[in-house]
Amino acid sequence: MYQMSKKPMIPAREIQARIQTLAKEIAESFEFDIVLSALTGSFMFSTDLVRAMANPSHKIAFIKASSYGSGTESSGKLTVTGLDKLNLKGLRILLVDDILDTGRTMHTLVSMLKEMGVSDLRTCVLLNKEERRTVDYHADFVGFEIANEFVVGYGLDYDDNYRTLPEIWTLEEVQF
Ligand code: IMP
Ligand code: MG
């Protein structure tokens, strides 16, 4: 059994403030055509991020990438849907995800996008758990570095719950 921490790990106003500075960092260093958001975890982050950049020529598309069964450990097998329907050839892509954990999701998505012939590609994640990395992969833009704890809220889930909360919480195991 798990329960949410008593206080959020990252309050909503801190997330929103960081998104403003992150949006500036990205806009100043990378010109791109389209934001590619990896659902479901990045649904809140990507929409807040594009609003903070507010560039009329930015396009947005969504793909679904899932590797989790139920639980706090990834199943390891990545299923990607929606990518085959997009024509990204020659485009400059900003790939956005909620969290970089083992790195397998981003690493796989990046290889798939390169194979599709995109012209430039940078990646952006809201959270980075550096300690958990198993593949050599680093995002170009990171919102927050966090410790090795399982987090929920602001798009992130445990068993599909907690996603709609505006702040990030840690999940703690409850012993009976
Ligand atoms: P990776 O492929 O191991 O880097 O994991 C990436 C995916 O695992 C993320 O897009 C999340 O959906 C999920 N994930 C990893 N860590 C957490 C966490 O602490 N809370 C919720 N989901 C997580
Ligand atoms: Mg996810």
mmCIF file of C-alpha atoms in Angstrom, residues 2-139:
data_model
loop_
_atom_site.group_PDB
_atom_site.id
_atom_site.type_symbol
_atom_site.label_atom_id
_atom_site.label_comp_id
_atom_site.label_asym_id
_atom_site.label_seq_id
_atom_site.Cartn_x
_atom_site.Cartn_y
_atom_site.Cartn_z
ATOM 1 C CA TYR A 2 1.154 3.481 -0.833
ATOM 2 C CA GLN A 3 0.138 6.914 0.333
ATOM 3 C CA MET A 4 0.986 10.447 -0.758
ATOM 4 C CA SER A 5 3.557 12.423 1.184
ATOM 5 C CA LYS A 6 2.087 14.957 3.667
ATOM 6 C CA LYS A 7 3.508 17.884 1.724
ATOM 7 C CA PRO A 8 4.130 18.151 -2.003
ATOM 8 C CA MET A 9 7.700 17.563 -3.169
ATOM 9 C CA ILE A 10 7.238 20.407 -5.676
ATOM 10 C CA PRO A 11 4.339 22.846 -5.120
ATOM 11 C CA ALA A 12 2.287 23.990 -8.127
ATOM 12 C CA ARG A 13 3.647 27.542 -8.073
ATOM 13 C CA GLU A 14 7.238 26.236 -8.204
ATOM 14 C CA ILE A 15 6.416 24.050 -11.184
ATOM 15 C CA GLN A 16 4.807 26.987 -12.954
ATOM 16 C CA ALA A 17 7.709 29.329 -12.136
ATOM 17 C CA ARG A 18 10.266 26.818 -13.430
ATOM 18 C CA ILE A 19 8.269 26.302 -16.631
ATOM 19 C CA GLN A 20 8.544 30.039 -17.341
ATOM 20 C CA THR A 21 12.365 30.000 -17.061
ATOM 21 C CA LEU A 22 12.622 26.684 -18.917
ATOM 22 C CA ALA A 23 10.495 28.050 -21.770
ATOM 23 C CA LYS A 24 12.910 30.995 -22.078
ATOM 24 C CA GLU A 25 15.974 28.689 -22.016
ATOM 25 C CA ILE A 26 14.502 26.576 -24.806
ATOM 26 C CA ALA A 27 13.311 29.509 -26.931
ATOM 27 C CA GLU A 28 16.746 31.165 -26.683
ATOM 28 C CA SER A 29 18.746 28.088 -27.668
ATOM 29 C CA PHE A 30 16.649 25.931 -29.981
ATOM 30 C CA GLU A 31 14.464 26.812 -32.935
ATOM 31 C CA PHE A 32 12.000 24.043 -33.642
ATOM 32 C CA ASP A 33 8.870 23.322 -35.662
ATOM 33 C CA ILE A 34 6.945 20.934 -33.485
ATOM 34 C CA VAL A 35 6.580 19.809 -29.899
ATOM 35 C CA LEU A 36 6.141 16.064 -29.688
ATOM 36 C CA SER A 37 4.566 15.158 -26.378
ATOM 37 C CA ALA A 38 4.893 11.602 -25.035
ATOM 38 C CA LEU A 39 1.596 10.769 -23.389
ATOM 39 C CA THR A 40 0.172 10.144 -20.938
ATOM 40 C CA GLY A 41 2.602 11.459 -18.344
ATOM 41 C CA SER A 42 3.531 14.658 -20.176
ATOM 42 C CA PHE A 43 0.003 15.916 -20.869
ATOM 43 C CA MET A 44 0.114 18.738 -18.289
ATOM 44 C CA PHE A 45 3.753 19.652 -18.681
ATOM 45 C CA SER A 46 3.661 19.912 -22.474
ATOM 46 C CA THR A 47 0.534 22.071 -22.502
ATOM 47 C CA ASP A 48 1.921 24.453 -19.841
ATOM 48 C CA LEU A 49 5.271 24.569 -21.646
ATOM 49 C CA VAL A 50 3.828 25.498 -25.059
ATOM 50 C CA ARG A 51 1.639 28.169 -23.431
ATOM 51 C CA ALA A 52 4.732 29.643 -21.771
ATOM 52 C CA MET A 53 6.493 29.842 -25.163
ATOM 53 C CA ALA A 54 3.352 31.074 -26.956
ATOM 54 C CA ASN A 55 4.897 30.948 -30.427
ATOM 55 C CA PRO A 56 2.280 31.032 -33.227
ATOM 56 C CA SER A 57 4.395 28.863 -35.532
ATOM 57 C CA HIS A 58 4.937 26.032 -33.028
ATOM 58 C CA LYS A 59 2.965 22.926 -33.843
ATOM 59 C CA ILE A 60 2.164 20.166 -31.361
ATOM 60 C CA ALA A 61 1.548 16.440 -31.744
ATOM 61 C CA PHE A 62 1.039 13.613 -29.291
ATOM 62 C CA ILE A 63 2.270 10.050 -29.256
ATOM 63 C CA LYS A 64 1.692 7.449 -26.603
ATOM 64 C CA ALA A 65 4.642 5.704 -25.016
ATOM 65 C CA SER A 66 4.043 3.221 -22.246
ATOM 66 C CA SER A 67 6.342 0.862 -20.457
ATOM 67 C CA TYR A 68 4.668 0.520 -17.100
ATOM 68 C CA GLY A 69 2.556 -2.402 -16.073
ATOM 69 C CA SER A 70 1.072 -1.634 -12.684
ATOM 70 C CA GLY A 71 3.490 -0.870 -9.881
ATOM 71 C CA THR A 72 6.479 1.360 -9.405
ATOM 72 C CA GLU A 73 8.890 -0.645 -11.565
ATOM 73 C CA SER A 74 8.886 -0.368 -15.343
ATOM 74 C CA SER A 75 8.037 -3.540 -17.272
ATOM 75 C CA GLY A 76 10.928 -2.663 -19.573
ATOM 76 C CA LYS A 77 8.962 -3.228 -22.769
ATOM 77 C CA LEU A 78 8.070 0.023 -24.506
ATOM 78 C CA THR A 79 4.909 0.330 -26.584
ATOM 79 C CA VAL A 80 4.732 3.371 -28.853
ATOM 80 C CA THR A 81 1.524 4.304 -30.665
ATOM 81 C CA GLY A 82 0.701 7.197 -32.975
ATOM 82 C CA LEU A 83 4.214 7.798 -34.288
ATOM 83 C CA ASP A 84 3.567 5.951 -37.564
ATOM 84 C CA LYS A 85 0.701 8.371 -38.343
ATOM 85 C CA LEU A 86 2.984 11.437 -38.256
ATOM 86 C CA ASN A 87 5.156 12.808 -41.024
ATOM 87 C CA LEU A 88 8.106 14.294 -39.169
ATOM 88 C CA LYS A 89 10.683 14.020 -41.944
ATOM 89 C CA GLY A 90 12.806 17.164 -42.189
ATOM 90 C CA LEU A 91 11.242 18.760 -39.118
ATOM 91 C CA ARG A 92 12.966 20.150 -36.034
ATOM 92 C CA ILE A 93 11.495 18.391 -33.026
ATOM 93 C CA LEU A 94 11.263 19.173 -29.327
ATOM 94 C CA LEU A 95 10.453 15.828 -27.691
ATOM 95 C CA VAL A 96 8.802 16.305 -24.292
ATOM 96 C CA ASP A 97 8.312 13.738 -21.532
ATOM 97 C CA ASP A 98 7.394 13.849 -17.857
ATOM 98 C CA ILE A 99 10.389 12.114 -16.304
ATOM 99 C CA LEU A 100 13.711 10.573 -17.222
ATOM 100 C CA ASP A 101 14.145 7.486 -15.068
ATOM 101 C CA THR A 102 16.117 4.530 -16.499
ATOM 102 C CA GLY A 103 16.276 6.521 -19.744
ATOM 103 C CA ARG A 104 14.954 3.662 -21.874
ATOM 104 C CA THR A 105 11.824 5.505 -23.067
ATOM 105 C CA MET A 106 13.646 8.622 -24.280
ATOM 106 C CA HIS A 107 16.526 6.617 -25.731
ATOM 107 C CA THR A 108 14.132 4.446 -27.758
ATOM 108 C CA LEU A 109 11.978 7.386 -28.910
ATOM 109 C CA VAL A 110 15.058 9.316 -30.017
ATOM 110 C CA SER A 111 16.292 6.379 -32.141
ATOM 111 C CA MET A 112 12.844 5.970 -33.700
ATOM 112 C CA LEU A 113 12.684 9.685 -34.559
ATOM 113 C CA LYS A 114 16.182 9.693 -36.059
ATOM 114 C CA GLU A 115 15.184 6.754 -38.233
ATOM 115 C CA MET A 116 12.199 8.769 -39.468
ATOM 116 C CA GLY A 117 14.602 11.404 -40.795
ATOM 117 C CA VAL A 118 13.876 14.376 -38.544
ATOM 118 C CA SER A 119 16.267 17.253 -39.237
ATOM 119 C CA ASP A 120 17.005 18.249 -35.654
ATOM 120 C CA LEU A 121 15.965 16.907 -32.278
ATOM 121 C CA ARG A 122 16.252 18.050 -28.672
ATOM 122 C CA THR A 123 14.592 16.555 -25.650
ATOM 123 C CA CYS A 124 12.967 18.139 -22.621
ATOM 124 C CA VAL A 125 11.801 16.472 -19.413
ATOM 125 C CA LEU A 126 10.178 18.002 -16.379
ATOM 126 C CA LEU A 127 11.978 15.702 -13.932
ATOM 127 C CA ASN A 128 15.307 13.883 -14.007
ATOM 128 C CA LYS A 129 16.181 10.978 -11.689
ATOM 129 C CA GLU A 130 19.846 10.750 -12.605
ATOM 130 C CA GLU A 131 20.545 7.996 -10.076
ATOM 131 C CA ARG A 132 18.232 5.542 -11.841
ATOM 132 C CA ARG A 133 19.805 5.797 -15.278
ATOM 133 C CA THR A 134 20.641 2.453 -16.943
ATOM 134 C CA VAL A 135 21.223 3.706 -20.499
ATOM 135 C CA ASP A 136 23.623 6.503 -21.348
ATOM 136 C CA TYR A 137 21.117 9.204 -22.098
ATOM 137 C CA HIS A 138 20.764 12.854 -21.098
ATOM 138 C CA ALA A 139 17.983 15.294 -21.875
#
